[in-house]
Structure formats: C-alpha cells, structure tokens
Coordinates of C-alpha atoms in Angstrom, one line a residue:
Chain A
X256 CA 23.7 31.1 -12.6
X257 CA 25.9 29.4 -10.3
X258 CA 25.6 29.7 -6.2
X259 CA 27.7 29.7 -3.3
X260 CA 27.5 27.6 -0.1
X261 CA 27.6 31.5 2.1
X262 CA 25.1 32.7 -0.1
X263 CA 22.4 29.5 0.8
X264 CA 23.3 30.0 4.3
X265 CA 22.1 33.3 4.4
X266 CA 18.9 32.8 2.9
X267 CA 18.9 29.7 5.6
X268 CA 19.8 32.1 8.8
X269 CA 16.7 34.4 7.0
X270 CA 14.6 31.0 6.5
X271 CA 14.2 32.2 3.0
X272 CA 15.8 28.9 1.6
X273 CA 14.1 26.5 -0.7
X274 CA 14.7 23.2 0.6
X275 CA 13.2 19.9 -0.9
X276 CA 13.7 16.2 0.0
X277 CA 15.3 14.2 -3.6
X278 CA 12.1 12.8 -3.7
X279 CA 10.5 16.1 -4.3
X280 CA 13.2 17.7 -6.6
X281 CA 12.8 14.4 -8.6
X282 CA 9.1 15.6 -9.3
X283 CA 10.2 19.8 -9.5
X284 CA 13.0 19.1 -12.2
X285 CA 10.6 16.3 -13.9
X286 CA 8.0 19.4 -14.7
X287 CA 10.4 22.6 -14.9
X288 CA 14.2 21.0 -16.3
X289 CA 17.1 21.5 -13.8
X290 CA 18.4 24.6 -15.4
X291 CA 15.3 26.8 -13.7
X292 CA 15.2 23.8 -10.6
X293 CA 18.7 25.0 -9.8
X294 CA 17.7 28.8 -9.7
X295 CA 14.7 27.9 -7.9
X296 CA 15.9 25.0 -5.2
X297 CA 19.1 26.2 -2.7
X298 CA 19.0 22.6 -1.2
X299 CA 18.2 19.1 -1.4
X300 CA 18.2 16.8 1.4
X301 CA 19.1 12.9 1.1
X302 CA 18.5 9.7 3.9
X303 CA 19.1 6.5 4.6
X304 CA 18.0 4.1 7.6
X305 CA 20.0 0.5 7.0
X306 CA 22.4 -2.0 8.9
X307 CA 26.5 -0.3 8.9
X308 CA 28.4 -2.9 10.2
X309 CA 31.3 -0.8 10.8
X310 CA 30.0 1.8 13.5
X311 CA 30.8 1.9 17.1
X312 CA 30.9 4.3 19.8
X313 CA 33.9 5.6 22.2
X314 CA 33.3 6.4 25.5
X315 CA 35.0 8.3 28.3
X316 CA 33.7 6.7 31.3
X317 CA 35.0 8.9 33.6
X318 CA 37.9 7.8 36.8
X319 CA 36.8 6.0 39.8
X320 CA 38.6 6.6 43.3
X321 CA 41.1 4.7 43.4
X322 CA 41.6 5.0 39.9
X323 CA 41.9 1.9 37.4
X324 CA 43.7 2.2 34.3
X325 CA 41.3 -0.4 32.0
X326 CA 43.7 0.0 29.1
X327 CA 45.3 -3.5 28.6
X328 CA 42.2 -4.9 30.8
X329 CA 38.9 -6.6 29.8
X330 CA 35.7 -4.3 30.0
X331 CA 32.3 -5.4 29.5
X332 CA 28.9 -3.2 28.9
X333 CA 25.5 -5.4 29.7
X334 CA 28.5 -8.3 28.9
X335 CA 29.1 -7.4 26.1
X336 CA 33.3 -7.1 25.0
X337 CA 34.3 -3.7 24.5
X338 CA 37.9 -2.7 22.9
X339 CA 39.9 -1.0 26.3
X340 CA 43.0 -0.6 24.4
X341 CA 43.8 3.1 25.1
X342 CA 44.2 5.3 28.0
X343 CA 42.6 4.9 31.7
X344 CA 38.9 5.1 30.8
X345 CA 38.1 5.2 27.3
X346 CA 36.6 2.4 25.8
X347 CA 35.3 1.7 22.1
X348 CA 31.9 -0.2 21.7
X349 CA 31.5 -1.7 17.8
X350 CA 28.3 -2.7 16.9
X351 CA 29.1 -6.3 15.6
X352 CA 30.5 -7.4 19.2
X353 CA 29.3 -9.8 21.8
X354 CA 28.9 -10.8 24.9
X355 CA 31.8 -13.6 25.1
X356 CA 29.3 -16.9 25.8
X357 CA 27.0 -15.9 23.2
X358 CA 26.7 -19.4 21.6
X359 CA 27.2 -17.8 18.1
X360 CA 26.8 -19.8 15.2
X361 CA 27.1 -23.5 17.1
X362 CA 23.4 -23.7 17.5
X363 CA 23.3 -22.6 13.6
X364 CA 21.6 -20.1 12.9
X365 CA 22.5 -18.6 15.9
X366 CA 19.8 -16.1 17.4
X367 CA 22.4 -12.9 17.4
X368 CA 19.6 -11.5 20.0
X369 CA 22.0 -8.5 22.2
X370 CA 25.2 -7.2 21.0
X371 CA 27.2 -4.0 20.5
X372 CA 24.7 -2.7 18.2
X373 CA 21.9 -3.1 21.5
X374 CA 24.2 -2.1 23.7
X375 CA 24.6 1.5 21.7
X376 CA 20.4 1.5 20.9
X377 CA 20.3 1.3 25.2
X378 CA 22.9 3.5 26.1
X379 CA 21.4 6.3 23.5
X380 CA 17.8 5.5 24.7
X381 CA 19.2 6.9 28.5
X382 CA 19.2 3.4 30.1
X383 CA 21.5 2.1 32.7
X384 CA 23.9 -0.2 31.3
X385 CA 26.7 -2.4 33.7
X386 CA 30.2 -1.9 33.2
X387 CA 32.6 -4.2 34.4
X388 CA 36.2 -4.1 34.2
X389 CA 39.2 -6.4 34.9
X390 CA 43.1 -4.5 35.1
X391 CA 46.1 -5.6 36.0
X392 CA 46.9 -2.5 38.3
X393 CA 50.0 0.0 38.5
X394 CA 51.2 2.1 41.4
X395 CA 49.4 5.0 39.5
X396 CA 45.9 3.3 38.9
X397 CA 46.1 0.3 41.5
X398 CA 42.4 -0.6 41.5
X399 CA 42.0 -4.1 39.6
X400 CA 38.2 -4.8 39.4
X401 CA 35.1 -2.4 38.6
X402 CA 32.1 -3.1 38.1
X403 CA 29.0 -0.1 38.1
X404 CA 26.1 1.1 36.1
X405 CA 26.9 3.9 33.6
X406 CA 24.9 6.2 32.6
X407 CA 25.2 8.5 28.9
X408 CA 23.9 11.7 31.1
X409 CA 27.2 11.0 33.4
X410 CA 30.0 9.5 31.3
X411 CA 32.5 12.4 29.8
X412 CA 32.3 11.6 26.1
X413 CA 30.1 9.6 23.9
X414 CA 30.6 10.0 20.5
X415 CA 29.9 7.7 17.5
X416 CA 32.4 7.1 15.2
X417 CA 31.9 5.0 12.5
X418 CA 34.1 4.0 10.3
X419 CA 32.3 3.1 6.9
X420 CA 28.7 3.8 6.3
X421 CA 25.9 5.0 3.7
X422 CA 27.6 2.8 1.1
X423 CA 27.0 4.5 -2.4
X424 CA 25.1 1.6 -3.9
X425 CA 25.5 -2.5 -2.9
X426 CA 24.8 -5.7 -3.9
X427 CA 21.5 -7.7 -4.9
X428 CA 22.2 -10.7 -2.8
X429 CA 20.6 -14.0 -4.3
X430 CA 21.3 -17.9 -3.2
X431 CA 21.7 -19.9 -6.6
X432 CA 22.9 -23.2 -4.2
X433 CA 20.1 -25.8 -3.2
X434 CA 20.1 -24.9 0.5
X435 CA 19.2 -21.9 2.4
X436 CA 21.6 -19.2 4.1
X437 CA 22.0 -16.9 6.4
X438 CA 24.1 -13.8 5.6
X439 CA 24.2 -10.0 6.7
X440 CA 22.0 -9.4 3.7
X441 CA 19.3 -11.3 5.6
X442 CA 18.4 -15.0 5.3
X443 CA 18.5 -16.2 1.1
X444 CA 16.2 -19.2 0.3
X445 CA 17.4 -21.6 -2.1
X446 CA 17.0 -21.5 -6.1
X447 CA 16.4 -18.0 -6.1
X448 CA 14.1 -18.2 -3.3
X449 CA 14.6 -14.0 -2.5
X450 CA 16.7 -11.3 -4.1
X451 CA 18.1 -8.8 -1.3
X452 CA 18.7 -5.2 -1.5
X453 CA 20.0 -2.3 1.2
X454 CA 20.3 1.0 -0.4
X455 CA 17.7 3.9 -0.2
X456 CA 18.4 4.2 -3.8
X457 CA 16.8 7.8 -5.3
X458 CA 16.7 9.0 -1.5
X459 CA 20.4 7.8 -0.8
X460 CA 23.3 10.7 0.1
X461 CA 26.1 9.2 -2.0
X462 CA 23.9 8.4 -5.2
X463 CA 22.6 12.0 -5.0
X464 CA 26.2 13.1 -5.1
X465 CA 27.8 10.4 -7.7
X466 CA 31.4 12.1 -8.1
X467 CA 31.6 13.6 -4.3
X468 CA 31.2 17.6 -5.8
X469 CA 29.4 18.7 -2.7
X470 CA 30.2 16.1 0.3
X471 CA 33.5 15.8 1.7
X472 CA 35.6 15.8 4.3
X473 CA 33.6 18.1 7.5
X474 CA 30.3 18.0 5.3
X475 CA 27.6 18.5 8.2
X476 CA 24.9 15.7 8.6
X477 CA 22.4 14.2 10.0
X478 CA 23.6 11.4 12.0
X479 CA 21.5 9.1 14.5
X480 CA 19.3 11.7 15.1
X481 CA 21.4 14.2 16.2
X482 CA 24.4 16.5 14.2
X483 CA 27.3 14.9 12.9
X484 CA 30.2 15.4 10.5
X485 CA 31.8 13.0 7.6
X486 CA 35.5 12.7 9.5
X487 CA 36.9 11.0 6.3
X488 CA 36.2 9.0 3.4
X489 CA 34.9 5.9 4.6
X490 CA 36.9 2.8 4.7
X491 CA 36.8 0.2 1.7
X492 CA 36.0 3.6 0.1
X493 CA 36.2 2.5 -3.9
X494 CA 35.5 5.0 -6.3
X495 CA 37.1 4.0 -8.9
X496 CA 33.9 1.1 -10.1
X497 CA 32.3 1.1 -13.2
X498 CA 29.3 4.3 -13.4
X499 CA 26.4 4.4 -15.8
X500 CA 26.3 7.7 -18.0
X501 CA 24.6 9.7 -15.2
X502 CA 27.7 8.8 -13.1
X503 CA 26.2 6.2 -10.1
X504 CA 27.8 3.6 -9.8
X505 CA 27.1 0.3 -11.1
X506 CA 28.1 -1.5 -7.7
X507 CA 28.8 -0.3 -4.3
X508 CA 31.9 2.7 -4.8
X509 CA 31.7 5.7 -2.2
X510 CA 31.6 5.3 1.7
X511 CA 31.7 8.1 4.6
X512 CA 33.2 7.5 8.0
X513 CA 31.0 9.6 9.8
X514 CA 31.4 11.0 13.5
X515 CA 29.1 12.8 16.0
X516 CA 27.8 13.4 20.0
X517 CA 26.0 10.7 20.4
X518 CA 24.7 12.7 23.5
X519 CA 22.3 14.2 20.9
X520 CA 21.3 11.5 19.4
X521 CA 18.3 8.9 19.9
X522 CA 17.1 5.6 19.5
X523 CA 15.0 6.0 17.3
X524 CA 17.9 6.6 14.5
X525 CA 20.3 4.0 16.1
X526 CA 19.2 0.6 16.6
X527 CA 20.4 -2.6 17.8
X528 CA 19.9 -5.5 14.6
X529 CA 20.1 -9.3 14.7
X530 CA 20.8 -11.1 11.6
X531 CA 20.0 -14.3 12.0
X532 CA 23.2 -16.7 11.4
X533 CA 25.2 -14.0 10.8
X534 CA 25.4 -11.4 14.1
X535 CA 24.2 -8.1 15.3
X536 CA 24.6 -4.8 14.0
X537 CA 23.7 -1.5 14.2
X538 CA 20.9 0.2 11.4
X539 CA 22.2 3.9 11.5
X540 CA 20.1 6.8 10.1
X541 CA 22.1 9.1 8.0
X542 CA 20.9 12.3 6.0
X543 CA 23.0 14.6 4.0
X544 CA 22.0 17.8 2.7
X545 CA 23.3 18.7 -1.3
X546 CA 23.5 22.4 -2.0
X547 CA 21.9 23.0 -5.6
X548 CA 25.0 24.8 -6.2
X549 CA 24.2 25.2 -10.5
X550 CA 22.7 22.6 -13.0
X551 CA 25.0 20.1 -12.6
X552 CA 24.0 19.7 -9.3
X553 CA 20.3 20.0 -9.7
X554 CA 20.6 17.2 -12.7
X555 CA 22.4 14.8 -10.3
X556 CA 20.3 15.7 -7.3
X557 CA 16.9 14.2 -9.5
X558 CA 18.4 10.8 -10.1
X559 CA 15.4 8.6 -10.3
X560 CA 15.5 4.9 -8.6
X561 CA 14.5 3.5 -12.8
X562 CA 18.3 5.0 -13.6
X563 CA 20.2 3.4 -10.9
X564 CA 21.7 0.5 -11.3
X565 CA 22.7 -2.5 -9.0
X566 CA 24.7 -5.7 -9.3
X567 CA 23.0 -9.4 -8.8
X568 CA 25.7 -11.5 -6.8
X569 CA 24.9 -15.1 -5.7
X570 CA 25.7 -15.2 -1.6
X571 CA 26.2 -18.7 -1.8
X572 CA 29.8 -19.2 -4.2
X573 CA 30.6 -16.1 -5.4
X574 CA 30.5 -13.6 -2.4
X575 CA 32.3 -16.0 0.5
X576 CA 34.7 -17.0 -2.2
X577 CA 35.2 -13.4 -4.1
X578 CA 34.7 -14.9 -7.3
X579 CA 34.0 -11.3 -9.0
X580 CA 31.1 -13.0 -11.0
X581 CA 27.4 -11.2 -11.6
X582 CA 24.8 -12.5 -12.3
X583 CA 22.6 -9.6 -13.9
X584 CA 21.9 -6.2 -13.1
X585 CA 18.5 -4.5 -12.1
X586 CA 17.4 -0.7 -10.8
X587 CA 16.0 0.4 -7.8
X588 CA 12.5 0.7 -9.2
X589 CA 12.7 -2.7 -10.4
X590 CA 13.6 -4.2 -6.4
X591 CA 10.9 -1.7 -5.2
X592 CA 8.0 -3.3 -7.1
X593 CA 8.5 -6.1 -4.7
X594 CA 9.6 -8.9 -7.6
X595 CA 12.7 -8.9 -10.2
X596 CA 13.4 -11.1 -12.9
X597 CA 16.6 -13.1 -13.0
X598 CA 17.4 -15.7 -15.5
X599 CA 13.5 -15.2 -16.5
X600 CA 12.6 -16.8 -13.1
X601 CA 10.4 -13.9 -11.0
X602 CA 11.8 -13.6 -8.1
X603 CA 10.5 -11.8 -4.6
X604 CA 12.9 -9.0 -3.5
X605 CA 13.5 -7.9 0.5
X606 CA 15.1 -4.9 1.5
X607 CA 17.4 -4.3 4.3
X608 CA 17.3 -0.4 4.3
X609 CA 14.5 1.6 5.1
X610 CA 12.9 3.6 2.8
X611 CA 10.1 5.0 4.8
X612 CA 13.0 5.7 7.5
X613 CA 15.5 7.1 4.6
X614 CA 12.2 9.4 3.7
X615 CA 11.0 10.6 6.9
X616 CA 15.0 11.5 7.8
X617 CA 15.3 13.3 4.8
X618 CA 12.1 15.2 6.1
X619 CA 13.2 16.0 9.3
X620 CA 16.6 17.2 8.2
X621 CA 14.6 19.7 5.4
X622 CA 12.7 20.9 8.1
X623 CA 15.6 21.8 10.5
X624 CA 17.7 23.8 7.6
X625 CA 14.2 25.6 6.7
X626 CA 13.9 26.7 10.4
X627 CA 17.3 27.9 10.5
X628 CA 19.3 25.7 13.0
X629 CA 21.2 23.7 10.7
X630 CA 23.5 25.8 8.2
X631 CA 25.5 24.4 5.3
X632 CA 29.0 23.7 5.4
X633 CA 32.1 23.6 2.7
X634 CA 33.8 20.8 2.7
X635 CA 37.5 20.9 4.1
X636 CA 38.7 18.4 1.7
X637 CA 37.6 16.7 -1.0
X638 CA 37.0 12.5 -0.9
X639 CA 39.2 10.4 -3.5
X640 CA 37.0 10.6 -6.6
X641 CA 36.3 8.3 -9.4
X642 CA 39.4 9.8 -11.4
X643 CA 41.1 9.3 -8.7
X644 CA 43.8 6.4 -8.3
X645 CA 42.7 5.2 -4.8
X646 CA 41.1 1.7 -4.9
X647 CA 39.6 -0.9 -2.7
X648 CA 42.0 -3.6 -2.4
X649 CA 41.7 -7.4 -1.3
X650 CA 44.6 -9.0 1.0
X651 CA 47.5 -10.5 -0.2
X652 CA 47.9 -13.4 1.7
X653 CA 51.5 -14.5 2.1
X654 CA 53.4 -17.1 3.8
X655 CA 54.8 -16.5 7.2
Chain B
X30 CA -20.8 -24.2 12.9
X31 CA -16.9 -23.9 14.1
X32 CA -13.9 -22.5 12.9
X33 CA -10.6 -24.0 14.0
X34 CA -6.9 -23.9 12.6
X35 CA -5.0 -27.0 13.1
X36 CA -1.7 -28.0 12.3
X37 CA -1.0 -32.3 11.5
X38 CA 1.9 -34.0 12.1
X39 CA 2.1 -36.8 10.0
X40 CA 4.0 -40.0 10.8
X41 CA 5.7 -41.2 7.5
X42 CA 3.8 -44.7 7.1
X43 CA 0.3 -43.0 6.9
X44 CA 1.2 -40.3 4.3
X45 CA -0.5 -42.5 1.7
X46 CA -4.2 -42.8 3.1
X47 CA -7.0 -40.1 1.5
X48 CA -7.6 -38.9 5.1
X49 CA -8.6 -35.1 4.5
X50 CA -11.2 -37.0 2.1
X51 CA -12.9 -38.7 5.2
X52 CA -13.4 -35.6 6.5
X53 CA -15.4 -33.9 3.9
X54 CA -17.1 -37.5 2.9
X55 CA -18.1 -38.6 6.6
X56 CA -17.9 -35.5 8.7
X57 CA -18.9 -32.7 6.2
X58 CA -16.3 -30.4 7.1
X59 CA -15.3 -28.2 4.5
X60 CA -11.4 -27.7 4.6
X61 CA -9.0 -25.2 3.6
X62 CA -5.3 -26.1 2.8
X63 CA -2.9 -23.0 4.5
X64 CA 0.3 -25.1 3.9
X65 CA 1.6 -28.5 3.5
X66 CA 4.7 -30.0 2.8
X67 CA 4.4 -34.1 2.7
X68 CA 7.8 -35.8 1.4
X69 CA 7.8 -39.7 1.5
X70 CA 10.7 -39.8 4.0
X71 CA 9.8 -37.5 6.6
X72 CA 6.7 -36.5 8.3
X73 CA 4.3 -34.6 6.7
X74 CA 2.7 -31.0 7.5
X75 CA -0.8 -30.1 7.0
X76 CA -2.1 -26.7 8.4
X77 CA -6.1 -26.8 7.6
X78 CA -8.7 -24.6 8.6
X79 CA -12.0 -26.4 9.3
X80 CA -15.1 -25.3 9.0
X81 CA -18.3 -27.5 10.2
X82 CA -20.8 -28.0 12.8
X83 CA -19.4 -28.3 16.3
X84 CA -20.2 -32.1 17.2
X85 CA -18.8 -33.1 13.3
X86 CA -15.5 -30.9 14.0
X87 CA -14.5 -32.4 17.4
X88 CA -15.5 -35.9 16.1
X89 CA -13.6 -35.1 13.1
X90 CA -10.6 -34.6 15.1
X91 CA -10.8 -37.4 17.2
X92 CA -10.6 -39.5 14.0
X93 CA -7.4 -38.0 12.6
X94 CA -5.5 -38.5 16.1
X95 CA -6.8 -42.2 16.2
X96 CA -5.0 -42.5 12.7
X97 CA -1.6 -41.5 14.4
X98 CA -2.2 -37.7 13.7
X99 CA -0.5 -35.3 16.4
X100 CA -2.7 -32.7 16.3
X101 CA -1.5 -29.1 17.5
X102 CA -4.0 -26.4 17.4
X103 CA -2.7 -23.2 15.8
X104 CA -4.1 -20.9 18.5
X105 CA -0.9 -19.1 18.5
X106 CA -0.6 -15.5 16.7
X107 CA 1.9 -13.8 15.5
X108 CA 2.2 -9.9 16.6
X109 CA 3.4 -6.8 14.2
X110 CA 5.0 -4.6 17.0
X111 CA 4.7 -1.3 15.2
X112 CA 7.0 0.8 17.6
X113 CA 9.7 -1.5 16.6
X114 CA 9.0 -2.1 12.9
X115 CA 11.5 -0.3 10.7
X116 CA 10.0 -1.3 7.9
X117 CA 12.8 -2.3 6.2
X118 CA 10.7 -5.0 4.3
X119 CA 13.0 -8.6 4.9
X120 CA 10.1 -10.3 6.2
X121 CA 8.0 -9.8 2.9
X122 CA 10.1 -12.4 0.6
X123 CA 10.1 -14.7 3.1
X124 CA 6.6 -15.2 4.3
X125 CA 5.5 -18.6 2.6
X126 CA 2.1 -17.4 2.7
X127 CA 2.6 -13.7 1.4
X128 CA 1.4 -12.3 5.0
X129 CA 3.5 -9.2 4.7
X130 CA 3.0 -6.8 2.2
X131 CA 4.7 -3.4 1.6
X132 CA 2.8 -0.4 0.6
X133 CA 3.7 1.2 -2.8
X134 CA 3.0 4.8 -1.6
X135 CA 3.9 4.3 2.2
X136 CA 6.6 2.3 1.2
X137 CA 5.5 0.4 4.9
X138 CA 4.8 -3.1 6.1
X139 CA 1.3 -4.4 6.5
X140 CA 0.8 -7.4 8.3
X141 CA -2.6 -9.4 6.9
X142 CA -3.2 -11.1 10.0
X143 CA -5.4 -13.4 7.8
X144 CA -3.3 -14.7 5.9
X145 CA -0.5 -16.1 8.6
X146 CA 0.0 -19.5 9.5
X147 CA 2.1 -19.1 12.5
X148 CA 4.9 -20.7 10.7
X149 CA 7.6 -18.4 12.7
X150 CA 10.0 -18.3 10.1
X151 CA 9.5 -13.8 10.1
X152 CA 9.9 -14.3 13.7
X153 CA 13.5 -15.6 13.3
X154 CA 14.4 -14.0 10.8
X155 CA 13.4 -9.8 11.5
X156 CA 16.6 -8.1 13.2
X157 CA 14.6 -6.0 15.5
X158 CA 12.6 -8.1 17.1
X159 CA 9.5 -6.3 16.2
X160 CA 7.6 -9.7 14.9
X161 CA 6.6 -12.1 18.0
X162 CA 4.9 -15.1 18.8
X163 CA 1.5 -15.0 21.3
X164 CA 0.7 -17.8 23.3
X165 CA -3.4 -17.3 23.3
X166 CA -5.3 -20.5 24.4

C-alpha cells in the first residue's frame, strides 16, 4: 500500500506521524520486514555533521550614506577576502577563503587558524565582525573607503548557499609514501599510518536515498540549524559510479547544493575548521527527511553501515595526480570499529564527519516533523539519476 | 616517594651509554617508558615517568643533566574542550599513545588523560581548536 507525500503531511499537521531516525528504522525493519515497516513508518530522518568545502554565504550588507558601490572593489570581513563582484552591497563569503597575509602553506603545515569558514561560525553565532571595503567610486556611489562592524541582526540578507555538500559516499584516504601529509582528509601518517573517512554512512541523506526517488530539487531540510532547501543538484554531482546491488554507491556519486536563511541558523551546526596544511573550511550540519512512501523506500531507508561500501585511495600519488587507482574497499562498519585491514596490515581509522552530530541532527529534525512545524515537501524536479547521462568530468587542458 | 614526568633531550654522542640503567641500579628509581624515539643521527627523545623517594629523584636528575641531558619537565597538559569537540574522531589515529578513544555506543571522544604525553601532535592537528595546551608549573 503505497502513500503520498499530502497524505504524511496530514497525519504531520495532526502529529499523528510515525517518524524514526535511520538508525531506528534499521532496527524496526530488522524485526518486522519493510513491507509492514512501510505501513507502519510515514518518515525517516537522515544527518550528517562534516567539512563541505564548497559552502559560503551571500550577504546584503545594506547602503551607507553616501553610498559605495563595492562591486569591482576589495571587501574584507575580520580580514578575511570576500568575493564583491555583483551589485552595490552584496558580497559572497566562501568558507575556504582567507585573510590575504595568512602565511599559508610557507611555514608548512600552515596553521589554517581563521578563515571564511570562522568568519560564517561568528557571523551566525551574532558577533560583530569588521567590514572594510576599497571602491573605485562613480558619480552614483562616490564613497571609496568603508570600513564598520556588521552585524547578522542588521544586514538585509544572509543566506547560505552552498554549492556542493552531503556527498553520497567518499573516499578512504590512506598515505602509502614514506613521509607524512597533510590533506583535507586530515593529516595521513606514513606506510599506512591512518585510514580516513567522512561520511555518516547508515545515518547519511544521500545513501538513505541511493537513486534520488524522494530528494530533489526544493526537498525541505535541515540545514545549519535552521530550514533550508536543496536549490539544485550539487556540483561535481556524479551519479553515474559503480552501486552495489542495494544501489549505494561504491565511491562518492550524488551531491546537493543546498540553500537557506542563515538568519535562522546557529553555530552550533556551522563551524569554522582548520585542516592543518591544507586550509579552513566550514563542517555544515545537514538532515533530510525520506518519506516511507512504499517498500522500496522502507528497504532503502534501512541500509546498514556493514552493506555500504567505500573506496581505499592513497592521498599521496593517486589522489594529487588522479591516477584512478584503488587500493581496496571496506564498509562503514568496518571504519567504525576504529581499525581496517589493508593489504593484511591493521590499520587505525579517523573520521572527519560526525557521527554523534549526524545522530543528534537526525534527532532534532524527527522531533520538529513530530511536533508539527516542519511539513514534507515534493520535489519540484528530479536530480540527474544513475541512468542518467550526466557525468562528472575532469578538465581538458589545452594549449593557449 | 615522588612522581615526576620528564621529557630527555639527548645529544647524539651519548645515545650509546646505559643511562636509564644508572637510575634504577644507583638511585632506585623505578621508570616507565611513555615514548622514545633514539636514531643514531639525531637527538634522541625519552619521556619517563619516575617513581622514587624524593632526595633519589632530584639527585637522579641532577645526574642525567650532568651527562648532557636537557631535561624539560612535562608539567604541561593537554585540555579536551568539550563545548568545542565535534567528535568527529581525527585525533584518535593519530595519538601515538592511544589517548583518545571513541565510544562504540556514544560514538564520542574520550580523552584518557592518563595516558597523554603532551606530545601536541592532536593539538595541531584538530580543526576546531577544541584540543589545547596548559601551561601548569
């Protein structure tokens, strides 16, 4: 007996709705089979709390008397470069930027200790942060300089936008080379010194979802905290990669770009990351909620972390020089006991991603549709799926 | 009877001499290796923890540091800042001396204080600054 999205929204708005976190369906369709889990269950909520390089934040900072027109200027929050390229006063904060005499990786590894990612984490957690602005000036916006605290409660707009996020599986990073390294997948001792992972893995939105059926284009999420949508599919979006027979993927496939008021949002579920001898970052808390639409769903929904699958990739050779070589392949409940074995060498595995974060967001987004403020939506369009023909593509380099 | 941590810096011409031996033999400390990492070419690391009565232990020390020892005492701590934890678990592989540990049900870091040498490496290497360094004497 299949369901519709209106119908679990009325049984939400009557807070009559079953919702369980994918932890806990993995236990309800364990004991009663996902054919009477899908009759019994309306929704399943996902999360997951890691570094997404690719997010930012746009701000409308509001116009100064005289007025400045910062478009085609340089502008600065706690000195950190900001991209000014539009209009008079919007501005677009990533989370990988930096203040411009951050030493960066000439004392190696550099530190990476305040960046775009920090400068979001402050502006969210309500603190003061210092514009200032360069311009050339026009007989419309003549000032040239600013330079002023801003505030979140006074600028116009501040909304996150992130480009590509909650990554539908990634890489096992390992360092097979005789020296250590410093990557965004943490710092990788030598020989096999570490093995790590960033995916929430049973608890993840995208692994929940393997071929995109209920999340799409508008989906309503959970997003730093506060409500956000999925504006697109994200970029480097690839869904096209190998899937085991329950249909995850055996490397990283889906992404999300994923936009909301960052207004709402809090600190808590947006914070500012250093990677040592790589840069900074922003962790992002994402958490999507999966209507049990019919079995299918339910089935997908209790994918366990033993039946998902990662890729082993050596950060040292094949990564920086996209040699498309793997070394093994490993589940999530094999990284979560803490050791793996690769090449019969036991080796100790960190994670980047959360999963007592991913857990507690899939919590607190259960709780919200179960008192009845957060309702379900359709999707307005569906992402490219794995049958699709869209593919992530390197760069072809040619001469100039 | 004392407890102290100390770290040795050895210079590379004495790595050859049986000096923790002198100080069980003629002090009658008992010792405890925490980390060491001696190579031929370079100086050499020793973090002990001593144990022995209090004359013996500062008599003990004055020996080493009359044998070219630099001797640092590893009163400093390393702190688990809780509020800004994520748990995200990148300190646990690299901790030489397995002072994090992540809890199967919790799925969150424990810090055994016990078992930390103050080696700093977590330090550098969390991204949200939630493991620091504390400067007790």
């Amino acid at each position: 007996m299949a369901k519709s999205i209106q119908e679990i929204n009325e049984k939400i708005k009557k807070r009559k709705a079953v919702v369980v976190t994918a932890e806990e369906m993995i236990e309800i369709v364990r004991e009663k089979g996902e054919s009477q889990a899908a009759k019994e269950v309306d929704v399943v909520t996902t999360g997951t709390f890691g570094p997404m390089c690719s997010s930012g934040a746009y701000i409308n900072i509001g116009h100064s008397k005289p007025k400045i027109k910062i478009g085609g200027g340089k502008v600065y929050l706690n000195s950190v470069e900001t991209y000014p390229g539009f209009a008079a006063v919007d501005i677009y904060i990533g989370a990988t930027a930096l203040p411009p005499d951050d030493p960066r990786n000439k004392i190696y590894p550099g530190e990476f200790r305040y960046g775009g990612g920090h400068v979001i984490e402050d502006f969210v957690s309500g603190k003061d942060i210092v514009l200032t602005a360069n311009a050339y000036g026009t007989d419309c916006y003549p000032r040239k300089e600013l330079k002023t605290y801003i505030n979140i409660k006074d600028v116009n707009e501040a909304v996150l936008f992130n480009p590509r996020n909650a990554y539908q599986n990634y890489n096992v990073a390992v360092n097979l080379s005789d020296k250590i390294i410093y990557t965004y997948m943490g710092t990788l001792k030598p020989r096999l010194g570490n093995a790590n992972y960033c995916s929430a893995g049973q608890l993840s939105p995208l692994l929940k979802d393997p071929h995109y059926k209920t999340i799409g284009i508008g989906t309503r999420i959970f997003l730093g905290g506060g409500v956000g949508y999925v504006a697109w599919w994200g970029t480097q979006h690839n869904p096209g990669v190998k899937r085991a027979v329950n249909g995850t993927p055996l490397s990283p496939a889906g992404t999300l770009a994923v936009i909301g008021d960052l207004k709402q949002m809090s600190s808590n579920w947006l914070k500012g990351t250093s990677m040592l001898g790589y840069g900074v970052t922003l962790t992002v808390g994402i958490g999507i909620p999966i209507p049990v639409l019919n079995e299918e769903i339910a089935y997908y929904t209790a994918i366990k972390d033993e039946d998902i699958y990662t890729q082993i990739v050596d950060y040292s050779k094949a990564y920086p020089e996209g040699i498309p070589e793997i070394i093994g392949s490993v589940n999530y409940a094999q990284l979560r006991s803490g050791k793996i074995k690769i090449d019969g060498k036991e080796v100790p595995t960190g994670a980047l991603s959360s999963y007592a974060k991913a857990r507690e967001i899939a919590t607190i987004l259960k709780d919200w549709i179960q008192s009845g403020k957060f309702l379900l939506t359709e999707y307005v369009e569906k992402l490219p799926s794995s049958d699709s023909e869209y593919k992530f593509k390197p760069l072809n380099l040619r001469e100039i | 009877m004392a407890t102290r941590k100390i770290v040795l810096h050895f210079p590379p011409s004495i790595v050859n001499k049986p000096l923790i031996y002198k100080l069980t033999k003629e002090y009658d400390i008992e010792f405890n290796i925490l980390k060491a990492s001696i190579s031929p070419e370079e100086e050499g690391l020793l973090v002990l923890e001593l144990n022995g009565e209090t004359t013996k232990l500062n008599n003990a020390i004055k020996f080493l540091e009359k044998e070219n020892i630099k001797i640092q005492s590893l009163d400093q701590d390393i702190i688990h800042n809780l509020e800004k934890c994520t748990h995200c678990g990148l300190c646990v592989p690299i901790c030489p001396t397995f002072a994090f540990e992540k809890n199967p049900v919790t799925h969150e870091i424990n810090f055994i204080k016990e078992k930390c040498i103050a080696c700093e490496f977590c330090v550098k290497v969390c991204p949200y600054d939630a493991l620091t360094v504390n400067f007790a004497v």
